[in-house]
Amino acid sequence: MCDDRMRIILLGPPGAGKGTQAERLAARYNIPTISTGAMIRAEIRDGSELGKQTKKYIDEGQLVPDSIIMSIVESRLSKPDCAKGFILDGIPRTIPQAQKLDEMQIEPYTVLNIAVGDDEIVKRLGGRRVCATCGATYHETFNPPAKKGVCDACGETLSIRPDDAEETILKRLAVYHEQTEPLIAYYEKAGKLINILSEGGVEETAAAVQAALEVE
């Protein structure tokens, strides 16, 4: 059995910075981050059947079906590196997914909800640029490349991911509010939720996350 204190779920809208905070927590506590988004993107890059099935949902700003997501998660959590704990980033995204985790007896000790307003999310995601060649990520405002539109690492042209186009961002936010936001009440009722306001920078949010876990 793992230490229940190290079973952490990160909630929040797309672009809230869950991935960044997950990386920091993983390094601090030496536990893996289970990110369905990263796993799915890997499947898409590999051109697998799963990648083909999920790409259309992501490009349209829709949620990938629970049946696909939960099969990925269940398999991943059975790995030896999850024995001491784990961080779930981007899962669950719906009440049925949360209920499925309960059925699997994978109950979190702490659920951190990183709260960010819609306007800030559009600003954050709309300025993101990626390099399709080496995978480097930039932001026009917060982390710009030395030369506009060009990757510092390999010199290739940067592009906007389909799910970072403004129209798609708004669709993703609408889906979040309808299907994922109810998880806040779900875990609040279970007495596991901690809200983290993230209108500031990465370091400010990280400090708030650490303080919340230390109190717990």
Backbone as numpy.savetxt, mean C-alpha at the origin, in Angstrom:
# Nx Ny Nz CAx CAy CAz Cx Cy Cz
4.08 -19.62 16.50 3.24 -18.41 16.50 4.12 -17.16 16.50
3.63 -16.14 15.85 4.39 -14.90 15.83 3.96 -14.01 16.99
4.74 -13.00 17.27 4.38 -12.00 18.27 3.23 -11.18 17.71
2.06 -11.24 18.36 0.89 -10.54 17.84 1.13 -9.04 17.68
2.03 -8.48 18.50 2.30 -7.05 18.40 2.89 -6.70 17.04
3.49 -7.68 16.37 4.12 -7.41 15.10 3.23 -7.79 13.91
1.98 -8.04 14.17 1.02 -8.22 13.09 0.36 -6.85 12.84
0.81 -6.17 11.82 0.38 -4.79 11.58 -0.31 -4.69 10.22
-1.46 -4.01 10.20 -2.15 -3.69 8.95 -2.07 -2.18 8.74
-1.71 -1.76 7.53 -1.69 -0.35 7.18 -2.87 -0.03 6.28
-3.69 0.92 6.71 -4.82 1.39 5.91 -4.54 2.82 5.46
-5.31 3.27 4.47 -5.17 4.64 3.99 -5.43 4.69 2.50
-5.75 5.85 1.96 -6.04 5.98 0.53 -4.80 5.76 -0.32
-4.97 5.51 -1.62 -3.81 5.38 -2.51 -2.99 6.66 -2.48
-1.68 6.52 -2.33 -0.82 7.70 -2.28 -0.62 8.26 -0.89
-1.11 7.56 0.14 -0.99 8.06 1.51 0.42 7.86 2.07
1.22 7.03 1.41 2.56 6.78 1.90 2.68 5.50 2.70
1.73 4.59 2.51 1.74 3.33 3.25 3.00 2.52 2.95
3.40 2.50 1.66 4.56 1.72 1.28 5.84 2.21 1.95
6.01 3.51 2.00 7.19 4.10 2.64 7.23 3.76 4.12
6.11 3.90 4.80 6.06 3.59 6.23 6.25 2.09 6.47
5.73 1.27 5.58 5.90 -0.17 5.72 7.37 -0.55 5.63
8.10 0.06 4.70 9.53 -0.23 4.55 10.29 0.12 5.84
9.95 1.22 6.45 10.62 1.64 7.67 10.32 0.68 8.83
9.06 0.29 8.94 8.69 -0.63 10.01 9.34 -1.99 9.80
9.40 -2.43 8.56 10.01 -3.73 8.25 11.48 -3.74 8.66
12.19 -2.65 8.37 13.60 -2.57 8.71 13.80 -2.48 10.23
12.92 -1.76 10.89 13.06 -1.57 12.34 12.80 -2.86 13.10
11.79 -3.61 12.68 11.40 -4.81 13.43 11.84 -6.11 12.77
12.52 -6.00 11.62 13.01 -7.18 10.91 11.89 -8.17 10.59
10.82 -7.66 10.04 9.70 -8.49 9.59 9.34 -8.08 8.17
8.76 -8.98 7.38 8.48 -8.66 5.98 7.24 -7.80 5.78
7.27 -7.04 4.71 6.09 -6.30 4.28 5.39 -7.11 3.19
4.11 -7.35 3.38 3.32 -8.07 2.39 2.52 -7.04 1.62
2.99 -6.70 0.44 2.35 -5.69 -0.39 1.76 -6.34 -1.62
0.45 -6.43 -1.66 -0.19 -7.05 -2.83 0.07 -6.24 -4.09
0.16 -4.92 -3.94 0.44 -4.09 -5.10 1.76 -4.45 -5.74
2.80 -4.61 -4.93 4.13 -4.96 -5.44 4.11 -6.35 -6.07
3.42 -7.29 -5.41 3.38 -8.65 -5.95 2.65 -8.70 -7.28
1.57 -7.95 -7.38 0.80 -7.93 -8.63 1.59 -7.27 -9.74
2.29 -6.16 -9.42 3.09 -5.49 -10.45 4.20 -6.41 -10.96
4.73 -7.25 -10.06 5.75 -8.21 -10.47 5.16 -9.23 -11.44
3.94 -9.66 -11.17 3.28 -10.61 -12.06 3.04 -9.98 -13.43
2.69 -8.70 -13.45 2.45 -8.00 -14.71 3.75 -7.88 -15.50
4.84 -7.53 -14.81 6.14 -7.42 -15.49 6.56 -8.76 -16.07
6.24 -9.85 -15.34 6.62 -11.18 -15.81 5.71 -11.71 -16.91
4.59 -11.02 -17.14 3.67 -11.45 -18.18 2.92 -12.73 -17.85
2.76 -13.00 -16.55 2.07 -14.22 -16.14 0.56 -14.11 -16.39
-0.11 -15.24 -16.26 -1.56 -15.23 -16.45 -2.23 -14.35 -15.40
-1.72 -14.43 -14.16 -2.24 -13.57 -13.09 -2.05 -12.10 -13.44
-0.87 -11.78 -14.01 -0.60 -10.41 -14.40 -1.55 -9.91 -15.46
-1.86 -10.77 -16.43 -2.80 -10.40 -17.48 -4.20 -10.16 -16.92
-4.58 -10.99 -15.94 -5.91 -10.87 -15.35 -6.06 -9.58 -14.55
-4.98 -9.20 -13.86 -5.08 -8.05 -12.97 -4.81 -6.70 -13.64
-4.06 -6.71 -14.74 -3.66 -5.45 -15.39 -4.85 -4.58 -15.77
-5.89 -5.20 -16.30 -7.04 -4.40 -16.74 -7.72 -3.70 -15.57
-7.75 -4.36 -14.41 -8.36 -3.74 -13.23 -7.54 -2.54 -12.77
-6.22 -2.72 -12.71 -5.34 -1.65 -12.24 -5.37 -0.46 -13.19
-5.31 -0.71 -14.49 -5.31 0.38 -15.48 -6.59 1.20 -15.43
-7.69 0.57 -15.02 -8.97 1.25 -14.93 -9.24 1.82 -13.54
-8.27 1.64 -12.62 -8.44 2.16 -11.27 -9.40 1.36 -10.44
-9.63 0.10 -10.81 -10.56 -0.76 -10.09 -9.81 -1.72 -9.17
-10.52 -2.26 -8.18 -9.91 -3.24 -7.29 -9.81 -4.60 -7.96
-8.71 -5.29 -7.70 -8.55 -6.65 -8.18 -9.50 -7.54 -7.36
-10.18 -8.51 -7.99 -11.14 -9.37 -7.27 -10.54 -10.05 -6.04
-11.37 -10.19 -5.01 -10.91 -10.77 -3.76 -10.34 -12.17 -3.93
-10.93 -12.96 -4.83 -10.48 -14.34 -5.00 -9.01 -14.40 -5.41
-8.58 -13.46 -6.25 -7.19 -13.42 -6.69 -6.29 -12.91 -5.57
-6.71 -11.81 -4.95 -5.91 -11.20 -3.90 -5.67 -12.15 -2.73
-6.73 -12.78 -2.24 -6.60 -13.58 -1.04 -5.79 -14.85 -1.26
-5.83 -15.39 -2.47 -5.01 -16.56 -2.75 -3.53 -16.19 -2.72
-3.20 -14.99 -3.19 -1.82 -14.50 -3.14 -1.38 -14.31 -1.69
-2.23 -13.66 -0.91 -1.88 -13.35 0.48 -1.73 -14.61 1.32
-2.67 -15.53 1.20 -2.62 -16.75 2.01 -1.33 -17.53 1.75
-0.96 -17.61 0.49 0.26 -18.32 0.14 1.49 -17.61 0.72
1.50 -16.28 0.63 2.65 -15.51 1.11 2.82 -15.61 2.62
1.72 -15.57 3.36 1.81 -15.59 4.82 2.21 -16.95 5.37
2.20 -17.96 4.53 2.62 -19.29 4.97 4.14 -19.46 4.92
4.84 -18.47 4.39 6.29 -18.56 4.26 6.96 -18.39 5.63
8.13 -19.03 5.82 8.83 -18.98 7.10 9.16 -17.58 7.61
9.43 -16.63 6.69 9.83 -15.30 7.15 8.70 -14.52 7.81
7.46 -15.05 7.76 6.33 -14.39 8.40 6.08 -14.91 9.82
6.90 -15.86 10.26 6.66 -16.50 11.55 6.76 -15.53 12.73
7.61 -14.50 12.61 7.79 -13.55 13.71 6.91 -12.32 13.57
6.12 -12.28 12.52 5.26 -11.12 12.31 5.34 -10.63 10.88
4.50 -9.64 10.56 4.46 -9.12 9.20 3.69 -7.81 9.18
3.83 -7.11 8.05 3.10 -5.87 7.82 2.28 -6.05 6.55
0.99 -5.85 6.63 0.13 -5.94 5.45 -0.10 -4.54 4.90
0.36 -4.31 3.69 0.24 -3.02 3.03 -0.67 -3.17 1.81
-1.87 -2.60 1.88 -2.80 -2.71 0.75 -3.73 -3.89 0.86
-3.72 -4.56 1.99 -4.61 -5.69 2.22 -4.96 -5.72 3.71
-6.20 -5.82 4.11 -7.38 -5.94 3.26 -7.81 -4.59 2.68
-8.58 -4.68 1.59 -9.12 -3.47 0.98 -10.65 -3.43 1.04
-11.24 -4.52 1.45 -12.70 -4.59 1.56 -13.07 -5.33 2.83
-14.31 -5.16 3.27 -14.79 -5.89 4.45 -14.70 -7.40 4.23
-15.12 -7.93 3.06 -14.97 -9.37 2.84 -13.54 -9.86 2.97
-12.57 -9.06 2.53 -11.17 -9.45 2.68 -10.78 -9.50 4.15
-11.24 -8.52 4.92 -10.95 -8.50 6.36 -11.57 -9.72 7.04
-12.78 -10.05 6.64 -13.45 -11.22 7.20 -12.72 -12.50 6.82
-12.17 -12.54 5.60 -11.41 -13.71 5.18 -10.15 -13.86 6.02
-9.48 -12.74 6.33 -8.31 -12.80 7.20 -8.70 -13.35 8.57
-9.85 -12.92 9.06 -10.34 -13.42 10.36 -10.55 -14.93 10.29
-11.14 -15.38 9.18 -11.39 -16.82 9.00 -10.07 -17.60 8.95
-9.05 -16.97 8.40 -7.73 -17.60 8.32 -6.99 -17.50 9.66
-7.65 -16.88 10.65 -7.06 -16.65 11.98 -5.78 -15.83 11.89
-5.82 -14.84 11.00 -4.71 -13.90 10.85 -5.21 -12.54 11.34
-5.34 -12.42 12.64 -5.85 -11.18 13.21 -4.69 -10.24 13.52
-4.80 -8.97 13.12 -3.74 -8.01 13.41 -3.76 -7.60 14.87
-2.59 -7.22 15.37 -2.56 -6.62 16.71 -2.90 -5.14 16.61
-2.39 -4.50 15.55 -2.59 -3.07 15.37 -2.95 -2.76 13.93
-3.92 -1.86 13.74 -4.28 -1.36 12.42 -4.01 0.14 12.40
-3.06 0.56 11.58 -2.72 1.97 11.48 -3.39 2.57 10.24
-4.23 3.56 10.46 -4.91 4.24 9.35 -4.21 5.56 9.07
-3.50 5.63 7.94 -2.80 6.86 7.55 -3.77 7.74 6.78
-4.23 8.78 7.44 -5.30 9.63 6.91 -4.73 10.82 6.11
-5.18 10.95 4.86 -4.76 12.05 3.98 -5.98 12.49 3.16
-6.14 13.80 2.99 -7.27 14.33 2.22 -7.14 14.07 0.73
-8.26 14.07 0.02 -8.27 13.78 -1.41 -7.42 14.75 -2.23
-7.49 16.04 -1.92 -6.73 17.04 -2.69 -5.23 16.77 -2.60
-4.78 16.39 -1.41 -3.37 16.11 -1.22 -2.96 14.85 -1.98
-3.85 13.87 -2.03 -3.57 12.63 -2.75 -3.40 12.91 -4.24
-4.29 13.72 -4.82 -4.18 14.06 -6.25 -2.86 14.76 -6.52
-2.45 15.64 -5.62 -1.18 16.36 -5.78 0.00 15.39 -5.73
-0.05 14.47 -4.77 1.07 13.52 -4.61 1.19 12.57 -5.80
0.09 11.93 -6.17 0.14 10.93 -7.22 0.27 11.54 -8.61
-0.36 12.70 -8.81 -0.32 13.33 -10.13 1.08 13.76 -10.54
1.97 13.97 -9.56 3.32 14.41 -9.88 4.33 13.28 -9.93
3.87 12.05 -9.70 4.80 10.92 -9.69 5.22 10.53 -11.10
6.51 10.22 -11.27 7.05 9.78 -12.54 7.91 8.54 -12.30
7.86 7.60 -13.23 8.61 6.35 -13.06 9.45 6.05 -14.29
10.50 5.27 -14.06 11.35 4.82 -15.16 10.99 3.37 -15.45
10.51 3.12 -16.65 10.10 1.77 -17.03 11.30 0.83 -17.18
12.48 1.40 -17.35 13.68 0.58 -17.57 14.28 0.06 -16.26
14.52 0.95 -15.29 15.17 0.52 -14.04 14.26 0.54 -12.83
13.05 1.11 -12.99 12.09 1.11 -11.88 12.21 2.27 -10.92
13.13 3.19 -11.14 13.30 4.35 -10.24 12.03 5.21 -10.25
11.72 5.80 -9.10 10.52 6.62 -8.95 10.90 8.04 -8.55
10.24 9.01 -9.16 10.49 10.42 -8.86 9.16 11.14 -8.63
9.25 12.40 -8.21 8.07 13.24 -8.09 8.46 14.64 -8.54
7.62 15.25 -9.35 7.94 16.56 -9.93 8.15 17.63 -8.86
7.49 17.47 -7.70 7.61 18.46 -6.63 8.52 17.99 -5.51
8.30 16.78 -5.01 8.99 16.31 -3.82 10.33 15.61 -4.07
10.50 15.04 -5.26 11.74 14.31 -5.55 12.02 14.35 -7.04
12.27 15.54 -7.60 12.45 15.67 -9.05 13.80 15.13 -9.52
13.86 14.63 -10.74 15.15 14.20 -11.30 16.00 15.43 -11.61
17.30 15.21 -11.77 18.20 16.33 -12.07 17.79 17.02 -13.36
17.39 16.22 -14.35 16.93 16.76 -15.63 15.47 16.36 -15.80
14.61 17.33 -16.04 13.18 17.08 -16.13 12.86 15.98 -17.14
12.11 14.97 -16.68 11.65 13.92 -17.57 12.66 12.84 -17.89
13.85 12.91 -17.23 14.91 11.92 -17.52 15.36 11.25 -16.23
15.51 9.94 -16.26 15.93 9.18 -15.08 17.38 9.46 -14.73
17.65 9.80 -13.47 19.02 10.05 -13.02 19.87 8.78 -13.11
19.25 7.63 -12.85 20.00 6.38 -12.75 20.45 5.82 -14.10
19.54 5.85 -15.10 19.89 5.21 -16.36 19.71 6.10 -17.59
19.19 7.30 -17.41 19.09 8.24 -18.51 17.90 8.02 -19.44
17.02 7.08 -19.08 15.84 6.83 -19.91 14.74 7.85 -19.60
13.78 7.94 -20.51 12.67 8.88 -20.35 11.70 8.40 -19.27
11.29 9.32 -18.41 10.33 9.00 -17.36 8.90 9.08 -17.90
8.01 8.36 -17.28 6.62 8.36 -17.74 5.67 8.35 -16.55
4.38 8.56 -16.85 3.33 8.50 -15.82 2.69 7.13 -15.89
2.62 6.43 -14.77 1.93 5.15 -14.76 0.46 5.39 -15.08
-0.18 4.45 -15.78 -1.60 4.62 -16.11 -2.47 4.91 -14.90
-2.13 4.29 -13.74 -2.96 4.50 -12.56 -2.61 5.79 -11.82
-1.65 6.60 -12.37 -1.34 7.90 -11.79 -1.91 9.06 -12.60
-2.61 8.78 -13.71 -3.29 9.83 -14.46 -4.41 10.38 -13.59
-4.67 11.69 -13.67 -5.63 12.32 -12.75 -7.00 11.65 -12.79
-7.49 11.36 -13.98 -8.80 10.73 -14.10 -8.84 9.39 -13.36
-7.75 8.63 -13.48 -7.68 7.34 -12.81 -7.54 7.51 -11.31
-6.78 8.53 -10.87 -6.62 8.80 -9.44 -7.99 9.06 -8.80
-8.80 9.87 -9.47 -10.13 10.18 -8.94 -11.01 8.93 -8.88
-10.86 8.06 -9.87 -11.60 6.79 -9.84 -11.13 5.93 -8.67
-9.81 5.89 -8.48 -9.26 5.09 -7.38 -9.74 5.61 -6.03
-9.81 6.93 -5.89 -10.28 7.51 -4.63 -11.76 7.19 -4.40
-12.54 7.23 -5.48 -13.97 6.90 -5.36 -14.14 5.45 -4.90
-13.34 4.56 -5.48 -13.39 3.15 -5.10 -12.95 2.99 -3.64
-11.91 3.72 -3.26 -11.43 3.66 -1.88 -12.53 4.07 -0.89
-13.16 5.20 -1.16 -14.19 5.68 -0.24 -15.38 4.72 -0.14
-15.70 4.08 -1.25 -16.85 3.19 -1.26 -16.54 1.83 -0.64
-15.37 1.26 -0.99 -15.12 -0.12 -0.62 -14.09 -0.33 0.50
-13.13 0.59 0.63 -12.06 0.38 1.60 -12.26 1.19 2.87
-12.77 2.40 2.76 -12.96 3.26 3.93 -13.80 2.61 5.03
-14.80 1.77 4.70 -15.56 1.11 5.76 -14.71 0.24 6.70
-13.49 -0.12 6.27 -12.61 -0.90 7.14 -12.21 -0.11 8.38
-12.22 1.20 8.28 -11.88 2.03 9.43 -12.84 1.75 10.59
-14.13 1.75 10.29 -15.13 1.46 11.31 -15.05 0.00 11.76
-14.74 -0.90 10.82 -14.65 -2.34 11.11 -13.59 -2.60 12.18
-12.41 -2.01 11.98 -11.32 -2.25 12.93 -11.42 -1.36 14.17
-12.08 -0.22 14.03 -12.31 0.62 15.20 -13.23 -0.10 16.18
-14.25 -0.77 15.65 -15.17 -1.53 16.48 -14.44 -2.67 17.20
-13.43 -3.23 16.52 -12.66 -4.33 17.11 -11.61 -3.82 18.11
-11.50 -2.50 18.24 -10.55 -1.92 19.19 -9.10 -1.99 18.75
-8.87 -2.06 17.45 -7.50 -2.24 16.94 -7.00 -1.03 16.15
-7.85 -0.04 15.90 -7.50 1.05 14.99 -6.79 2.21 15.69
-5.74 2.72 15.00 -5.06 3.94 15.41 -4.99 4.85 14.19
-5.50 6.08 14.31 -5.47 7.03 13.19 -4.18 7.85 13.23
-3.53 7.96 12.06 -2.31 8.75 11.92 -2.56 9.81 10.86
-2.56 11.09 11.24 -2.76 12.17 10.29 -1.46 12.38 9.51
-1.53 12.34 8.17 -0.33 12.43 7.35 -0.42 13.56 6.34
-0.56 14.78 6.84 -0.56 15.93 5.95 0.85 16.52 5.84
1.77 16.06 6.70 3.13 16.55 6.67 4.04 15.67 5.84
5.32 15.70 6.15 6.29 14.92 5.40 6.43 13.49 5.90
7.32 12.76 5.24 7.55 11.36 5.57 8.05 11.19 7.00
9.00 12.03 7.42 9.59 11.90 8.75 8.55 12.18 9.84
7.71 13.16 9.60 6.66 13.50 10.57 5.69 12.34 10.73
5.31 11.74 9.61 4.40 10.60 9.66 5.07 9.41 10.34
6.33 9.16 10.03 7.07 8.06 10.63 7.15 8.20 12.14
7.36 9.42 12.62 7.43 9.67 14.06 6.09 9.37 14.73
5.00 9.76 14.05 3.66 9.52 14.60 3.36 8.02 14.64
3.78 7.30 13.60 3.57 5.85 13.55 4.34 5.17 14.68
5.60 5.55 14.85 6.43 4.93 15.89 5.87 5.22 17.29
5.43 6.47 17.49 4.87 6.83 18.79 3.63 6.00 19.10
2.81 5.78 18.07 1.57 5.00 18.25 1.90 3.56 18.63
2.90 2.97 17.98 3.27 1.59 18.27 3.91 1.45 19.65
4.66 2.44 20.05 5.30 2.40 21.37 4.27 2.50 22.49
3.22 3.30 22.25 2.15 3.41 23.23 1.43 2.08 23.36
1.22 1.43 22.18 0.55 0.14 22.16 1.38 -0.90 22.91
